[in-house]
Amino acid sequence: MNRLGIPLAILLLGFFYACQETQVQALPKIGNMEINGKDTLFHTIPEFSFVDQDSNVVTNETLSEYIYITDFFFTSCPSICPVVMKNMITIHEAFKDHEKVLLVSHTIDPKRDTPTHLKRYAANLGVDQTKWKFLTGDKDALLDMADEYFVVAIEDPEAPGGFDHSGKIILTDTNGHIRAFCEGTDADEVKQFIPKVNQLLKEYE
Amino acid sequence: MNKAFIVIIALCFLYACHNTTFVQGKRYYTDLCASCHMEDGTGLVALIPSLQNSEYLKNEQAKLPCIIRKGIPDTSFVAMPAYKDLTAYEIANIINYINSSFGNNIGPQTINQIEARLTACD
């Protein structure tokens, strides 16, 4: 019994430590950081101005009260977008009644995806459009914005639908810091992403 | 060797085979169709039709080979693509997989039926 005692104690401590760690760890701020004197500057979404499906202008100011979940897509996309959209709908269902959470989908094909077109698309998805903005605007500004969220999005005539892009889903806090992301094509990753949104919400309680 | 043992092994194979019917069709479906109609056939709300318990599949069997080969022109957002290079056999595999999946309980199409239907739509 005595010989078992020490390993048992170590095991117990291990469990204790494992539990503690998951409780206290905050979501990281993702991206390069800069140390400036005694301030640490985290990667921050820069100023932007786009237009939503109701032709309302949407800027950083519009989103500053919200934590928001972003992706990049286009309505005629034949490759990964339908699966990512399906997973965005799962996230939307989880948070549509939460006043602090918005979904923000950026098109990367503004030529086709005008506000009217996006409005019809959103209606076809049957989602609550007060909680889910579909943004369009200047093409270069949209592609540059994808960069800021670490999403690959480039025009490529060889790619299906004319654009090559990744299906990442990104969580941004009220200060424009990126706090979590997942592969939007992977339902399991999306399942693990949802608790992270809840974890970020706790910071505002 | 024990006879019962052999029978059990044989049953296992039978069961395994039964469980993996249309395994080839499933592979094609996963590679070609699931990105839009989803792995589980649910589609995407009003944008991409669901293939679950599908009335369309029940009523429009004769059209299936042609819509897979010719696609459906873009009426709204995403178009159903044309799979021009699939052979009649590959199309048969796909149709027979979806006919027996997602809650559909439709008998298979024969390769002769499919070839005739493909000739008719060319």
mmCIF file of C-alpha atoms in Angstrom:
data_model
loop_
_atom_site.group_PDB
_atom_site.id
_atom_site.type_symbol
_atom_site.label_atom_id
_atom_site.label_comp_id
_atom_site.label_asym_id
_atom_site.label_seq_id
_atom_site.Cartn_x
_atom_site.Cartn_y
_atom_site.Cartn_z
ATOM 1 C CA MET A 1 0.000 0.000 0.000
ATOM 2 C CA ASN A 2 2.786 2.338 0.914
ATOM 3 C CA ARG A 3 4.563 1.582 -2.350
ATOM 4 C CA LEU A 4 1.435 2.528 -4.244
ATOM 5 C CA GLY A 5 0.933 5.714 -2.289
ATOM 6 C CA ILE A 6 3.435 7.941 -4.065
ATOM 7 C CA PRO A 7 2.505 7.082 -7.658
ATOM 8 C CA LEU A 8 -1.135 7.510 -6.664
ATOM 9 C CA ALA A 9 -0.446 10.927 -5.227
ATOM 10 C CA ILE A 10 1.384 11.942 -8.402
ATOM 11 C CA LEU A 11 -1.494 10.710 -10.512
ATOM 12 C CA LEU A 12 -3.975 12.672 -8.436
ATOM 13 C CA LEU A 13 -1.890 15.812 -8.686
ATOM 14 C CA GLY A 14 -1.745 15.278 -12.446
ATOM 15 C CA PHE A 15 -5.519 15.155 -12.633
ATOM 16 C CA PHE A 16 -5.808 18.208 -10.438
ATOM 17 C CA TYR A 17 -3.375 20.119 -12.605
ATOM 18 C CA ALA A 18 -5.076 19.024 -15.838
ATOM 19 C CA CYS A 19 -8.438 20.236 -14.567
ATOM 20 C CA GLN A 20 -7.086 23.529 -13.341
ATOM 21 C CA GLU A 21 -5.400 24.333 -16.596
ATOM 22 C CA THR A 22 -8.555 24.059 -18.681
ATOM 23 C CA GLN A 23 -10.315 26.348 -16.238
ATOM 24 C CA VAL A 24 -7.948 29.269 -16.178
ATOM 25 C CA GLN A 25 -6.576 29.432 -19.706
ATOM 26 C CA ALA A 26 -7.978 32.423 -21.598
ATOM 27 C CA LEU A 27 -8.318 32.398 -25.366
ATOM 28 C CA PRO A 28 -5.109 33.699 -26.939
ATOM 29 C CA LYS A 29 -4.903 36.786 -29.122
ATOM 30 C CA ILE A 30 -3.839 35.380 -32.457
ATOM 31 C CA GLY A 31 -1.297 36.932 -34.835
ATOM 32 C CA ASN A 32 1.980 38.808 -34.561
ATOM 33 C CA MET A 33 2.344 40.995 -31.527
ATOM 34 C CA GLU A 34 4.520 44.020 -31.103
ATOM 35 C CA ILE A 35 6.076 45.202 -27.887
ATOM 36 C CA ASN A 36 5.958 48.966 -27.815
ATOM 37 C CA GLY A 37 7.509 50.307 -24.631
ATOM 38 C CA LYS A 38 5.408 48.734 -21.913
ATOM 39 C CA ASP A 39 2.407 48.104 -24.176
ATOM 40 C CA THR A 40 1.901 44.904 -26.119
ATOM 41 C CA LEU A 41 0.128 45.510 -29.414
ATOM 42 C CA PHE A 42 -1.844 42.571 -30.734
ATOM 43 C CA HIS A 43 -2.878 42.011 -34.311
ATOM 44 C CA THR A 44 -6.019 44.107 -34.814
ATOM 45 C CA ILE A 45 -8.518 44.209 -37.688
ATOM 46 C CA PRO A 46 -7.849 47.555 -39.414
ATOM 47 C CA GLU A 47 -10.496 50.084 -40.438
ATOM 48 C CA PHE A 48 -12.914 48.969 -43.107
ATOM 49 C CA SER A 49 -16.133 50.052 -44.707
ATOM 50 C CA PHE A 50 -18.364 47.551 -46.464
ATOM 51 C CA VAL A 51 -22.071 47.333 -47.306
ATOM 52 C CA ASP A 52 -24.468 44.675 -45.990
ATOM 53 C CA GLN A 53 -27.402 42.886 -47.638
ATOM 54 C CA ASP A 54 -29.703 45.793 -46.719
ATOM 55 C CA SER A 55 -27.276 48.289 -48.294
ATOM 56 C CA ASN A 56 -26.327 49.630 -44.867
ATOM 57 C CA VAL A 57 -22.710 50.680 -44.415
ATOM 58 C CA VAL A 58 -20.866 48.433 -41.938
ATOM 59 C CA THR A 59 -17.593 49.596 -40.354
ATOM 60 C CA ASN A 60 -15.492 48.655 -37.331
ATOM 61 C CA GLU A 61 -17.730 51.054 -35.402
ATOM 62 C CA THR A 62 -20.842 49.028 -36.323
ATOM 63 C CA LEU A 63 -19.260 45.867 -34.915
ATOM 64 C CA SER A 64 -17.526 47.363 -31.877
ATOM 65 C CA GLU A 65 -20.201 46.196 -29.424
ATOM 66 C CA TYR A 66 -20.131 42.635 -30.686
ATOM 67 C CA ILE A 67 -17.961 39.601 -30.787
ATOM 68 C CA TYR A 68 -18.376 38.298 -34.298
ATOM 69 C CA ILE A 69 -17.778 35.192 -36.326
ATOM 70 C CA THR A 70 -16.424 35.698 -39.841
ATOM 71 C CA ASP A 71 -15.956 33.772 -43.034
ATOM 72 C CA PHE A 72 -15.206 34.505 -46.691
ATOM 73 C CA PHE A 73 -17.301 32.981 -49.470
ATOM 74 C CA PHE A 74 -19.164 33.724 -52.692
ATOM 75 C CA THR A 75 -22.699 32.776 -53.576
ATOM 76 C CA SER A 76 -21.844 30.862 -56.766
ATOM 77 C CA CYS A 77 -19.002 28.916 -55.136
ATOM 78 C CA PRO A 78 -19.227 25.269 -56.169
ATOM 79 C CA SER A 79 -16.437 23.861 -53.986
ATOM 80 C CA ILE A 80 -16.145 24.241 -50.213
ATOM 81 C CA CYS A 81 -18.672 27.035 -49.528
ATOM 82 C CA PRO A 82 -21.857 24.976 -49.137
ATOM 83 C CA VAL A 83 -20.270 22.887 -46.372
ATOM 84 C CA VAL A 84 -18.825 25.964 -44.641
ATOM 85 C CA MET A 85 -22.242 27.679 -44.905
ATOM 86 C CA LYS A 86 -23.891 24.637 -43.382
ATOM 87 C CA ASN A 87 -21.482 24.859 -40.438
ATOM 88 C CA MET A 88 -21.999 28.634 -40.164
ATOM 89 C CA ILE A 89 -25.735 27.891 -39.873
ATOM 90 C CA THR A 90 -24.945 25.539 -36.969
ATOM 91 C CA ILE A 91 -23.062 28.385 -35.261
ATOM 92 C CA HIS A 92 -25.873 30.818 -36.086
ATOM 93 C CA GLU A 93 -28.414 28.465 -34.505
ATOM 94 C CA ALA A 94 -26.282 28.302 -31.356
ATOM 95 C CA PHE A 95 -25.951 32.095 -30.922
ATOM 96 C CA LYS A 96 -28.805 33.820 -32.771
ATOM 97 C CA ASP A 97 -30.524 34.654 -29.484
ATOM 98 C CA HIS A 98 -27.377 36.082 -27.940
ATOM 99 C CA GLU A 99 -27.378 39.870 -28.149
ATOM 100 C CA LYS A 100 -23.587 40.133 -28.136
ATOM 101 C CA VAL A 101 -22.877 37.780 -31.054
ATOM 102 C CA LEU A 102 -23.025 38.521 -34.796
ATOM 103 C CA LEU A 103 -22.112 36.499 -37.852
ATOM 104 C CA VAL A 104 -20.326 38.357 -40.649
ATOM 105 C CA SER A 105 -19.830 36.687 -44.033
ATOM 106 C CA HIS A 106 -17.733 38.529 -46.617
ATOM 107 C CA THR A 107 -18.167 37.814 -50.306
ATOM 108 C CA ILE A 108 -14.994 37.811 -52.388
ATOM 109 C CA ASP A 109 -17.001 38.126 -55.630
ATOM 110 C CA PRO A 110 -18.615 41.576 -55.271
ATOM 111 C CA LYS A 111 -19.250 41.851 -59.000
ATOM 112 C CA ARG A 112 -21.872 39.143 -58.793
ATOM 113 C CA ASP A 113 -22.683 39.417 -55.089
ATOM 114 C CA THR A 114 -24.394 42.807 -54.903
ATOM 115 C CA PRO A 115 -26.430 43.685 -51.786
ATOM 116 C CA THR A 116 -29.635 42.614 -53.571
ATOM 117 C CA HIS A 117 -28.092 39.297 -54.578
ATOM 118 C CA LEU A 118 -26.828 38.718 -51.022
ATOM 119 C CA LYS A 119 -30.257 39.616 -49.664
ATOM 120 C CA ARG A 120 -31.844 36.918 -51.794
ATOM 121 C CA TYR A 121 -29.121 34.460 -50.802
ATOM 122 C CA ALA A 122 -29.681 35.135 -47.091
ATOM 123 C CA ALA A 123 -33.430 34.740 -47.568
ATOM 124 C CA ASN A 124 -32.800 31.366 -49.202
ATOM 125 C CA LEU A 125 -30.732 30.344 -46.189
ATOM 126 C CA GLY A 126 -33.684 31.301 -43.988
ATOM 127 C CA VAL A 127 -31.478 32.893 -41.316
ATOM 128 C CA ASP A 128 -32.128 35.792 -38.917
ATOM 129 C CA GLN A 129 -30.651 38.650 -40.909
ATOM 130 C CA THR A 130 -30.460 40.994 -37.918
ATOM 131 C CA LYS A 131 -27.820 38.596 -36.523
ATOM 132 C CA TRP A 132 -25.981 37.725 -39.722
ATOM 133 C CA LYS A 133 -24.458 40.355 -42.000
ATOM 134 C CA PHE A 134 -23.441 39.497 -45.565
ATOM 135 C CA LEU A 135 -20.866 42.072 -46.643
ATOM 136 C CA THR A 136 -19.837 43.244 -50.079
ATOM 137 C CA GLY A 137 -17.810 46.213 -51.355
ATOM 138 C CA ASP A 138 -14.582 46.974 -53.159
ATOM 139 C CA LYS A 139 -13.004 43.740 -54.348
ATOM 140 C CA ASP A 140 -9.433 44.577 -53.368
ATOM 141 C CA ALA A 141 -10.559 45.791 -49.958
ATOM 142 C CA LEU A 142 -12.436 42.497 -49.426
ATOM 143 C CA LEU A 143 -9.453 40.382 -50.504
ATOM 144 C CA ASP A 144 -7.125 42.465 -48.291
ATOM 145 C CA MET A 145 -9.516 42.007 -45.385
ATOM 146 C CA ALA A 146 -9.299 38.217 -45.846
ATOM 147 C CA ASP A 147 -5.539 38.589 -45.281
ATOM 148 C CA GLU A 148 -6.178 40.387 -42.002
ATOM 149 C CA TYR A 149 -8.207 37.397 -40.795
ATOM 150 C CA PHE A 150 -5.475 35.026 -42.050
ATOM 151 C CA VAL A 151 -7.816 33.627 -44.677
ATOM 152 C CA VAL A 152 -6.418 32.773 -48.086
ATOM 153 C CA ALA A 153 -8.497 34.437 -50.804
ATOM 154 C CA ILE A 154 -7.136 35.107 -54.258
ATOM 155 C CA GLU A 155 -8.657 35.467 -57.692
ATOM 156 C CA ASP A 156 -7.637 32.444 -59.771
ATOM 157 C CA PRO A 157 -9.324 31.682 -63.093
ATOM 158 C CA GLU A 158 -8.148 28.060 -62.756
ATOM 159 C CA ALA A 159 -9.926 27.477 -59.436
ATOM 160 C CA PRO A 160 -13.549 26.279 -59.261
ATOM 161 C CA GLY A 161 -15.738 29.384 -59.544
ATOM 162 C CA GLY A 162 -12.757 31.663 -60.236
ATOM 163 C CA PHE A 163 -11.458 32.105 -56.686
ATOM 164 C CA ASP A 164 -9.100 30.111 -54.546
ATOM 165 C CA HIS A 165 -9.848 30.499 -50.865
ATOM 166 C CA SER A 166 -9.812 28.707 -47.546
ATOM 167 C CA GLY A 167 -12.885 27.954 -45.483
ATOM 168 C CA LYS A 168 -11.675 29.234 -42.124
ATOM 169 C CA ILE A 169 -14.205 30.523 -39.604
ATOM 170 C CA ILE A 170 -12.782 33.224 -37.320
ATOM 171 C CA LEU A 171 -13.824 34.605 -33.945
ATOM 172 C CA THR A 172 -13.046 38.296 -33.301
ATOM 173 C CA ASP A 173 -13.562 40.169 -30.030
ATOM 174 C CA THR A 174 -14.903 43.703 -29.467
ATOM 175 C CA ASN A 175 -11.393 45.150 -29.835
ATOM 176 C CA GLY A 176 -10.828 43.605 -33.257
ATOM 177 C CA HIS A 177 -8.489 40.930 -31.915
ATOM 178 C CA ILE A 178 -8.721 37.445 -33.396
ATOM 179 C CA ARG A 179 -9.307 34.985 -30.571
ATOM 180 C CA ALA A 180 -10.024 31.636 -32.226
ATOM 181 C CA PHE A 181 -10.561 29.999 -35.581
ATOM 182 C CA CYS A 182 -11.463 26.647 -37.063
ATOM 183 C CA GLU A 183 -11.619 24.905 -40.415
ATOM 184 C CA GLY A 184 -15.161 25.592 -41.580
ATOM 185 C CA THR A 185 -15.255 22.474 -43.716
ATOM 186 C CA ASP A 186 -14.687 20.231 -40.694
ATOM 187 C CA ALA A 187 -17.821 19.642 -38.612
ATOM 188 C CA ASP A 188 -15.766 18.290 -35.689
ATOM 189 C CA GLU A 189 -13.575 21.398 -35.533
ATOM 190 C CA VAL A 190 -16.705 23.535 -35.659
ATOM 191 C CA LYS A 191 -18.128 21.604 -32.711
ATOM 192 C CA GLN A 192 -14.992 22.443 -30.716
ATOM 193 C CA PHE A 193 -15.142 26.069 -31.864
ATOM 194 C CA ILE A 194 -18.580 26.764 -30.364
ATOM 195 C CA PRO A 195 -17.401 26.422 -26.714
ATOM 196 C CA LYS A 196 -14.661 28.947 -27.510
ATOM 197 C CA VAL A 197 -17.298 31.508 -28.436
ATOM 198 C CA ASN A 198 -18.941 30.847 -25.066
ATOM 199 C CA GLN A 199 -15.577 31.192 -23.370
ATOM 200 C CA LEU A 200 -15.005 34.593 -24.993
ATOM 201 C CA LEU A 201 -18.506 35.697 -23.977
ATOM 202 C CA LYS A 202 -17.546 35.069 -20.336
ATOM 203 C CA GLU A 203 -14.973 37.869 -20.624
ATOM 204 C CA TYR A 204 -17.865 40.310 -21.054
ATOM 205 C CA GLU A 205 -20.027 39.098 -18.175
ATOM 206 C CA MET B 1 -11.748 -27.382 -38.607
ATOM 207 C CA ASN B 2 -14.917 -26.877 -36.710
ATOM 208 C CA LYS B 3 -17.923 -26.521 -39.041
ATOM 209 C CA ALA B 4 -19.673 -24.001 -36.848
ATOM 210 C CA PHE B 5 -16.591 -21.846 -36.955
ATOM 211 C CA ILE B 6 -16.605 -21.811 -40.768
ATOM 212 C CA VAL B 7 -20.281 -20.951 -40.833
ATOM 213 C CA ILE B 8 -19.705 -18.059 -38.466
ATOM 214 C CA ILE B 9 -16.860 -16.719 -40.603
ATOM 215 C CA ALA B 10 -19.025 -17.029 -43.713
ATOM 216 C CA LEU B 11 -21.845 -15.158 -41.987
ATOM 217 C CA CYS B 12 -19.451 -12.411 -40.990
ATOM 218 C CA PHE B 13 -18.390 -11.938 -44.607
ATOM 219 C CA LEU B 14 -21.981 -11.927 -45.733
ATOM 220 C CA TYR B 15 -22.850 -9.332 -43.141
ATOM 221 C CA ALA B 16 -19.835 -7.194 -44.052
ATOM 222 C CA CYS B 17 -20.799 -7.343 -47.715
ATOM 223 C CA HIS B 18 -24.368 -6.492 -46.958
ATOM 224 C CA ASN B 19 -23.275 -3.491 -44.945
ATOM 225 C CA THR B 20 -21.056 -2.108 -47.670
ATOM 226 C CA THR B 21 -23.387 -2.324 -50.648
ATOM 227 C CA PHE B 22 -22.712 0.426 -53.175
ATOM 228 C CA VAL B 23 -19.360 1.145 -51.569
ATOM 229 C CA GLN B 24 -18.076 2.400 -54.934
ATOM 230 C CA GLY B 25 -21.117 4.629 -55.401
ATOM 231 C CA LYS B 26 -20.583 6.010 -51.931
ATOM 232 C CA ARG B 27 -17.003 6.886 -52.828
ATOM 233 C CA TYR B 28 -18.092 8.769 -55.953
ATOM 234 C CA TYR B 29 -20.832 10.503 -54.010
ATOM 235 C CA THR B 30 -18.380 11.611 -51.319
ATOM 236 C CA ASP B 31 -15.898 12.876 -53.901
ATOM 237 C CA LEU B 32 -18.289 14.547 -56.331
ATOM 238 C CA CYS B 33 -21.603 15.333 -54.703
ATOM 239 C CA ALA B 34 -21.157 15.685 -50.931
ATOM 240 C CA SER B 35 -19.593 19.158 -51.149
ATOM 241 C CA CYS B 36 -23.031 20.442 -52.157
ATOM 242 C CA HIS B 37 -25.627 17.849 -51.162
ATOM 243 C CA MET B 38 -23.657 17.066 -47.961
ATOM 244 C CA GLU B 39 -22.326 13.772 -46.675
ATOM 245 C CA ASP B 40 -25.716 12.977 -45.132
ATOM 246 C CA GLY B 41 -27.731 14.165 -48.136
ATOM 247 C CA THR B 42 -29.330 17.118 -46.337
ATOM 248 C CA GLY B 43 -28.340 19.752 -48.936
ATOM 249 C CA LEU B 44 -28.310 23.454 -48.005
ATOM 250 C CA VAL B 45 -31.700 24.862 -47.034
ATOM 251 C CA ALA B 46 -33.381 26.321 -50.157
ATOM 252 C CA LEU B 47 -30.130 26.635 -52.111
ATOM 253 C CA ILE B 48 -29.218 23.003 -52.714
ATOM 254 C CA PRO B 49 -31.965 20.378 -52.609
ATOM 255 C CA SER B 50 -31.924 17.705 -49.932
ATOM 256 C CA LEU B 51 -31.720 14.145 -51.179
ATOM 257 C CA GLN B 52 -33.189 12.751 -47.944
ATOM 258 C CA ASN B 53 -36.534 10.974 -48.316
ATOM 259 C CA SER B 54 -36.605 12.657 -51.683
ATOM 260 C CA GLU B 55 -39.838 12.965 -53.638
ATOM 261 C CA TYR B 56 -37.740 13.979 -56.611
ATOM 262 C CA LEU B 57 -35.792 10.735 -56.483
ATOM 263 C CA LYS B 58 -38.999 8.773 -56.062
ATOM 264 C CA ASN B 59 -40.716 10.360 -59.050
ATOM 265 C CA GLU B 60 -37.939 11.283 -61.462
ATOM 266 C CA GLN B 61 -35.780 8.165 -61.758
ATOM 267 C CA ALA B 62 -35.753 8.430 -65.557
ATOM 268 C CA LYS B 63 -34.203 11.924 -65.410
ATOM 269 C CA LEU B 64 -31.345 11.051 -63.054
ATOM 270 C CA PRO B 65 -28.738 9.782 -65.530
ATOM 271 C CA CYS B 66 -29.166 12.914 -67.639
ATOM 272 C CA ILE B 67 -29.013 15.450 -64.810
ATOM 273 C CA ILE B 68 -25.802 13.839 -63.557
ATOM 274 C CA ARG B 69 -24.245 13.925 -67.028
ATOM 275 C CA LYS B 70 -25.670 17.294 -68.159
ATOM 276 C CA GLY B 71 -26.046 19.176 -64.894
ATOM 277 C CA ILE B 72 -28.819 21.691 -64.232
ATOM 278 C CA PRO B 73 -28.199 25.229 -65.493
ATOM 279 C CA ASP B 74 -27.612 27.931 -62.903
ATOM 280 C CA THR B 75 -31.047 29.205 -61.960
ATOM 281 C CA SER B 76 -30.124 31.120 -58.842
ATOM 282 C CA PHE B 77 -26.790 30.803 -57.035
ATOM 283 C CA VAL B 78 -24.932 27.515 -57.315
ATOM 284 C CA ALA B 79 -25.464 25.391 -60.412
ATOM 285 C CA MET B 80 -25.635 21.610 -60.374
ATOM 286 C CA PRO B 81 -22.492 20.738 -62.384
ATOM 287 C CA ALA B 82 -22.375 18.457 -65.435
ATOM 288 C CA TYR B 83 -20.311 15.291 -65.012
ATOM 289 C CA LYS B 84 -19.592 14.710 -68.699
ATOM 290 C CA ASP B 85 -16.798 12.205 -68.158
ATOM 291 C CA LEU B 86 -18.577 9.736 -65.910
ATOM 292 C CA THR B 87 -19.264 6.402 -67.572
ATOM 293 C CA ALA B 88 -22.663 4.717 -67.457
ATOM 294 C CA TYR B 89 -21.245 2.338 -64.849
ATOM 295 C CA GLU B 90 -20.065 5.133 -62.608
ATOM 296 C CA ILE B 91 -23.418 6.884 -62.948
ATOM 297 C CA ALA B 92 -25.132 3.592 -62.068
ATOM 298 C CA ASN B 93 -22.989 3.301 -58.938
ATOM 299 C CA ILE B 94 -23.935 6.798 -57.820
ATOM 300 C CA ILE B 95 -27.651 6.459 -58.539
ATOM 301 C CA ASN B 96 -27.884 3.115 -56.801
ATOM 302 C CA TYR B 97 -26.070 4.500 -53.791
ATOM 303 C CA ILE B 98 -28.377 7.507 -53.378
ATOM 304 C CA ASN B 99 -31.449 5.391 -54.156
ATOM 305 C CA SER B 100 -30.656 3.224 -51.142
ATOM 306 C CA SER B 101 -29.342 5.933 -48.779
ATOM 307 C CA PHE B 102 -30.630 8.993 -46.899
ATOM 308 C CA GLY B 103 -33.948 7.293 -46.125
ATOM 309 C CA ASN B 104 -34.662 6.606 -49.798
ATOM 310 C CA ASN B 105 -35.852 3.114 -50.477
ATOM 311 C CA ILE B 106 -35.862 2.974 -54.248
ATOM 312 C CA GLY B 107 -34.738 -0.057 -56.200
ATOM 313 C CA PRO B 108 -31.574 0.087 -58.289
ATOM 314 C CA GLN B 109 -31.447 1.070 -61.952
ATOM 315 C CA THR B 110 -29.890 -1.482 -64.281
ATOM 316 C CA ILE B 111 -26.960 -0.598 -66.481
ATOM 317 C CA ASN B 112 -29.178 -1.170 -69.556
ATOM 318 C CA GLN B 113 -31.745 1.323 -68.308
ATOM 319 C CA ILE B 114 -29.045 3.863 -67.617
ATOM 320 C CA GLU B 115 -27.404 3.446 -71.014
ATOM 321 C CA ALA B 116 -30.750 3.857 -72.740
ATOM 322 C CA ARG B 117 -31.557 6.952 -70.707
ATOM 323 C CA LEU B 118 -28.153 8.463 -71.423
ATOM 324 C CA THR B 119 -28.579 7.885 -75.156
ATOM 325 C CA ALA B 120 -31.973 9.555 -75.008
ATOM 326 C CA CYS B 121 -30.591 12.735 -73.436
ATOM 327 C CA ASP B 122 -27.543 13.069 -75.692
#
